[in-house]
XYZ file of C-alpha atoms in Angstrom:
316
model
C 196.506 141.245 42.564
C 193.179 141.304 40.882
C 193.300 137.558 40.459
C 193.891 137.117 44.146
C 190.900 139.278 44.939
C 188.735 137.314 42.550
C 189.966 134.028 43.973
C 189.330 135.251 47.512
C 185.835 136.443 46.736
C 185.076 133.178 44.953
C 186.321 131.260 47.978
C 184.128 133.335 50.226
C 181.118 132.654 48.030
C 181.834 128.925 48.092
C 182.190 128.950 51.862
C 178.992 130.943 52.230
C 177.158 128.549 49.983
C 178.483 125.568 51.892
C 177.520 127.094 55.222
C 174.016 127.862 53.912
C 173.578 124.339 52.654
C 174.822 122.949 55.921
C 172.450 125.132 57.882
C 169.619 124.061 55.621
C 170.602 120.472 56.095
C 170.863 120.878 59.829
C 167.558 122.704 59.949
C 165.905 120.097 57.745
C 167.364 117.265 59.751
C 166.383 118.884 62.997
C 162.895 119.535 61.754
C 162.492 116.031 60.464
C 163.880 114.630 63.683
C 161.408 116.646 65.715
C 158.529 115.613 63.480
C 159.659 111.985 63.611
C 160.000 112.207 67.378
C 156.527 113.723 67.632
C 155.132 111.002 65.381
C 156.915 108.349 67.401
C 155.606 109.876 70.611
C 152.088 109.877 69.183
C 152.531 106.280 68.096
C 153.919 105.262 71.472
C 151.263 107.208 73.355
C 148.353 105.861 71.365
C 145.062 106.279 73.257
C 143.807 103.249 75.134
C 140.644 101.499 73.972
C 137.512 103.531 74.621
C 136.110 103.073 78.125
C 132.700 102.218 76.729
C 133.512 98.534 76.826
C 134.644 98.804 80.410
C 131.561 100.787 81.362
C 129.356 98.295 79.558
C 131.112 95.467 81.335
C 130.702 97.196 84.681
C 127.040 97.832 83.938
C 126.630 94.199 82.958
C 128.303 93.091 86.167
C 126.144 95.471 88.155
C 123.005 94.200 86.454
C 124.123 90.628 87.090
C 124.707 91.500 90.722
C 121.297 93.126 91.063
C 119.483 90.345 89.266
C 121.388 87.647 91.080
C 121.196 89.176 94.545
C 117.429 89.742 94.591
C 117.699 91.969 97.648
C 116.094 95.069 96.135
C 112.297 94.887 96.621
C 111.542 97.623 94.073
C 108.946 96.450 91.591
C 108.099 93.320 93.561
C 104.469 92.363 92.869
C 102.058 92.891 95.739
C 99.547 90.038 95.481
C 96.750 89.276 97.941
C 95.969 85.545 97.954
C 92.745 83.787 98.915
C 92.752 80.085 99.765
C 89.672 77.843 99.907
C 89.498 74.224 101.083
C 86.431 71.986 101.185
C 86.170 68.794 103.236
C 83.541 66.058 103.186
C 83.227 63.932 106.313
C 80.591 62.376 108.609
C 78.262 64.808 110.325
C 79.403 63.836 113.802
C 83.031 64.537 112.839
C 82.565 68.098 111.611
C 82.806 69.781 114.997
C 85.910 67.832 116.149
C 87.753 68.569 112.901
C 86.712 72.207 112.991
C 87.948 72.529 116.561
C 91.192 70.794 115.636
C 91.828 73.201 112.775
C 91.084 76.165 115.038
C 93.523 74.822 117.639
C 96.194 74.425 114.955
C 95.708 78.059 114.008
C 95.932 79.301 117.585
C 99.051 77.201 118.153
C 100.810 79.165 115.402
C 100.328 82.397 117.313
C 98.605 85.653 116.334
C 101.564 86.725 114.196
C 101.082 83.720 111.903
C 97.386 82.762 112.055
C 94.216 84.422 113.311
C 90.632 83.146 113.482
C 88.204 85.477 111.707
C 84.942 83.509 111.955
C 83.700 80.039 112.837
C 80.175 78.626 112.440
C 78.349 75.326 112.186
C 74.799 74.293 111.236
C 72.883 71.015 111.312
C 69.857 70.035 109.286
C 67.396 67.188 109.135
C 68.956 63.885 108.211
C 72.671 63.344 107.882
C 73.427 66.749 106.441
C 75.599 69.156 108.429
C 77.635 72.157 107.453
C 80.426 74.206 108.986
C 82.930 76.857 107.982
C 86.108 78.380 109.364
C 87.689 81.607 108.122
C 91.336 82.321 108.932
C 93.939 84.990 108.207
C 97.294 83.277 107.659
C 100.653 84.890 107.054
C 101.278 84.835 103.306
C 104.527 82.876 103.322
C 103.042 80.200 105.595
C 99.627 79.857 103.945
C 100.333 76.970 101.562
C 102.154 74.850 104.122
C 99.404 75.470 106.672
C 96.793 74.398 104.115
C 98.657 71.122 103.666
C 98.665 70.645 107.440
C 94.889 71.139 107.515
C 94.424 68.518 104.792
C 96.648 66.042 106.632
C 94.713 66.545 109.864
C 91.405 65.652 108.189
C 92.524 62.070 107.572
C 92.299 61.266 111.269
C 88.499 61.678 111.271
C 87.786 60.019 107.917
C 87.632 63.386 106.189
C 88.319 63.925 102.514
C 89.541 67.043 100.745
C 87.070 67.473 97.884
C 87.890 70.992 96.701
C 90.725 73.493 96.917
C 91.491 76.749 95.160
C 94.003 79.588 95.251
C 93.162 83.030 93.896
C 95.392 86.067 93.754
C 94.665 89.761 93.288
C 97.522 91.992 92.176
C 97.458 95.168 94.270
C 100.789 96.553 93.050
C 99.336 99.391 90.976
C 96.828 100.419 93.624
C 99.513 100.452 96.318
C 101.917 102.490 94.168
C 99.177 104.963 93.213
C 98.098 105.349 96.823
C 101.674 105.900 97.979
C 102.211 108.533 95.282
C 98.995 110.291 96.233
C 99.980 110.176 99.891
C 103.355 111.771 99.153
C 101.762 114.484 97.021
C 99.204 115.311 99.702
C 101.909 115.394 102.364
C 103.908 117.920 100.320
C 100.787 120.036 99.811
C 100.030 119.954 103.526
C 103.572 121.061 104.362
C 103.272 124.010 101.976
C 99.949 125.062 103.428
C 101.331 124.786 106.948
C 104.272 126.962 105.905
C 101.843 129.607 104.662
C 99.973 129.501 107.966
C 103.154 129.697 110.033
C 104.485 132.710 108.145
C 101.079 134.438 108.040
C 101.631 135.461 104.456
C 98.586 136.592 102.547
C 95.227 138.119 103.283
C 92.744 136.891 105.857
C 90.659 135.133 103.215
C 93.757 133.369 101.894
C 94.706 132.206 105.378
C 91.187 130.915 106.000
C 91.293 129.067 102.680
C 94.674 127.619 103.657
C 93.251 126.344 106.961
C 90.364 124.696 105.141
C 92.811 123.216 102.663
C 94.897 121.772 105.496
C 91.825 120.140 107.028
C 90.767 118.646 103.699
C 94.290 117.438 102.902
C 94.610 115.845 106.346
C 91.358 113.979 105.748
C 92.611 112.727 102.390
C 95.931 111.691 103.949
C 94.156 109.709 106.679
C 91.963 108.019 104.085
C 94.946 107.132 101.897
C 96.841 105.781 104.900
C 93.908 103.564 105.866
C 93.618 102.253 102.295
C 97.340 101.586 102.184
C 97.296 99.779 105.523
C 94.316 97.655 104.445
C 95.956 96.634 101.158
C 99.273 95.876 102.809
C 97.452 93.790 105.387
C 95.774 91.791 102.620
C 99.162 91.173 101.035
C 100.822 90.211 104.311
C 98.004 87.887 105.481
C 96.136 85.595 103.103
C 92.446 84.882 103.582
C 91.745 81.167 104.056
C 88.218 79.719 104.050
C 87.667 76.119 105.157
C 84.252 74.496 104.635
C 82.990 71.216 106.085
C 80.061 69.269 104.649
C 78.512 65.864 105.196
C 75.870 64.135 103.066
C 73.284 66.156 101.214
C 70.344 68.252 102.416
C 67.202 66.222 103.031
C 64.691 66.723 100.223
C 61.019 65.864 100.651
C 59.920 63.642 103.526
C 56.853 63.689 105.736
C 57.717 66.857 107.634
C 58.740 68.909 104.626
C 55.196 69.879 103.436
C 54.171 70.691 107.001
C 57.238 72.862 107.438
C 56.524 74.651 104.185
C 52.885 75.247 105.150
C 53.900 76.538 108.575
C 56.445 78.866 107.046
C 53.839 80.207 104.621
C 51.302 81.005 107.380
C 53.031 84.243 108.200
C 52.753 85.438 104.633
C 49.097 84.426 104.409
C 48.147 86.248 107.621
C 50.046 89.301 106.526
C 48.218 89.381 103.202
C 44.824 89.081 104.913
C 45.576 91.887 107.342
C 46.768 94.132 104.531
C 43.501 93.522 102.629
C 41.448 94.383 105.727
C 43.394 97.583 106.224
C 42.739 98.632 102.638
C 39.023 97.830 102.902
C 38.670 99.754 106.148
C 40.514 102.705 104.693
C 38.074 102.799 101.758
C 34.733 101.585 103.165
C 34.672 103.470 106.470
C 34.777 106.958 104.890
C 32.211 105.915 102.270
C 29.910 104.467 104.937
C 30.130 107.630 107.024
C 29.250 109.757 104.030
C 26.236 107.554 103.227
C 24.977 107.645 106.824
C 25.274 111.423 107.004
C 23.394 111.736 103.719
C 20.510 109.624 105.005
C 20.313 111.648 108.249
C 20.194 114.925 106.368
C 17.550 113.593 104.001
C 15.282 112.520 106.827
C 15.839 115.685 108.832
C 14.511 117.915 106.124
C 11.566 115.582 105.360
C 12.648 114.913 101.895
C 11.128 112.028 100.008
C 11.541 110.484 96.639
C 7.758 110.127 96.136
C 7.934 106.441 95.685
C 5.128 104.725 97.562
C 3.191 107.872 98.466
C -0.615 107.277 98.851
C -0.201 103.582 99.195
C -2.197 101.884 101.950
C -2.049 98.428 103.189
C -4.991 96.375 101.870
C -7.442 94.994 104.403
C -7.662 91.302 104.933
C -10.997 89.946 103.669
C -12.442 86.694 104.670
C -13.566 84.491 101.920
C -16.292 82.062 102.483
């Protein structure tokens, strides 16, 4: 009986040990399976490549689009150009060519070309001179200058000089725009103070004066900005016409010089007379008054007193 009990208890211990080992095995297997599954899931769900490359590519494409499109005018230089052309031609052909160039400008219309000034002068001999100043739309200035040069060939004219100068007004325009915006904001704030009537009477009076001063500065900045933008939009073009050289010397030249110097000579003489009169007249009056006073009081210097005129004697 005791043996049976011992055998039964031993069997129970063996079964318990087997069940514990099995549970440990199951638990270990389950745990390992879960960890393996998690590792596999992490391996399968590996993060995609960082989006920095994509963002860099998109930025590169955007920069390529901006640089290639050229539609954004930000940072575009604001340059005011000045053109100068000089023509040499016969004196009798200056006026016709000048009129032809002026007609070409008027034919373009006021939106493209405007005449600023036009003058002509003739001198002795074959020398004559003329000039024409135009305001030409900036994008049409160079082509119009070529048209002027081509038109001079019909009157035996020759283009002897040409120049193009540019002045960058970008910084001045940007600074003026920034100042205009700042003054506009300041004016709005001052107007808000005046509308709400906040503050003392002295503060409101100071705000009104500030508004007047700011408005003056805004008007001045707007005029500067309009003038600079006008210089950028329309280029200044100066055309000069010249024939021969000024006459030097000749028979009439000394006479002309002498005649021109007469005015200066007469002016110098009159100025000298004025100075002499201003000095001598007061001195002469003082001397005359002194003599009158001297004689009135019977004063004498004693020179010649007691002197008598000798009698004439006849000599035999």
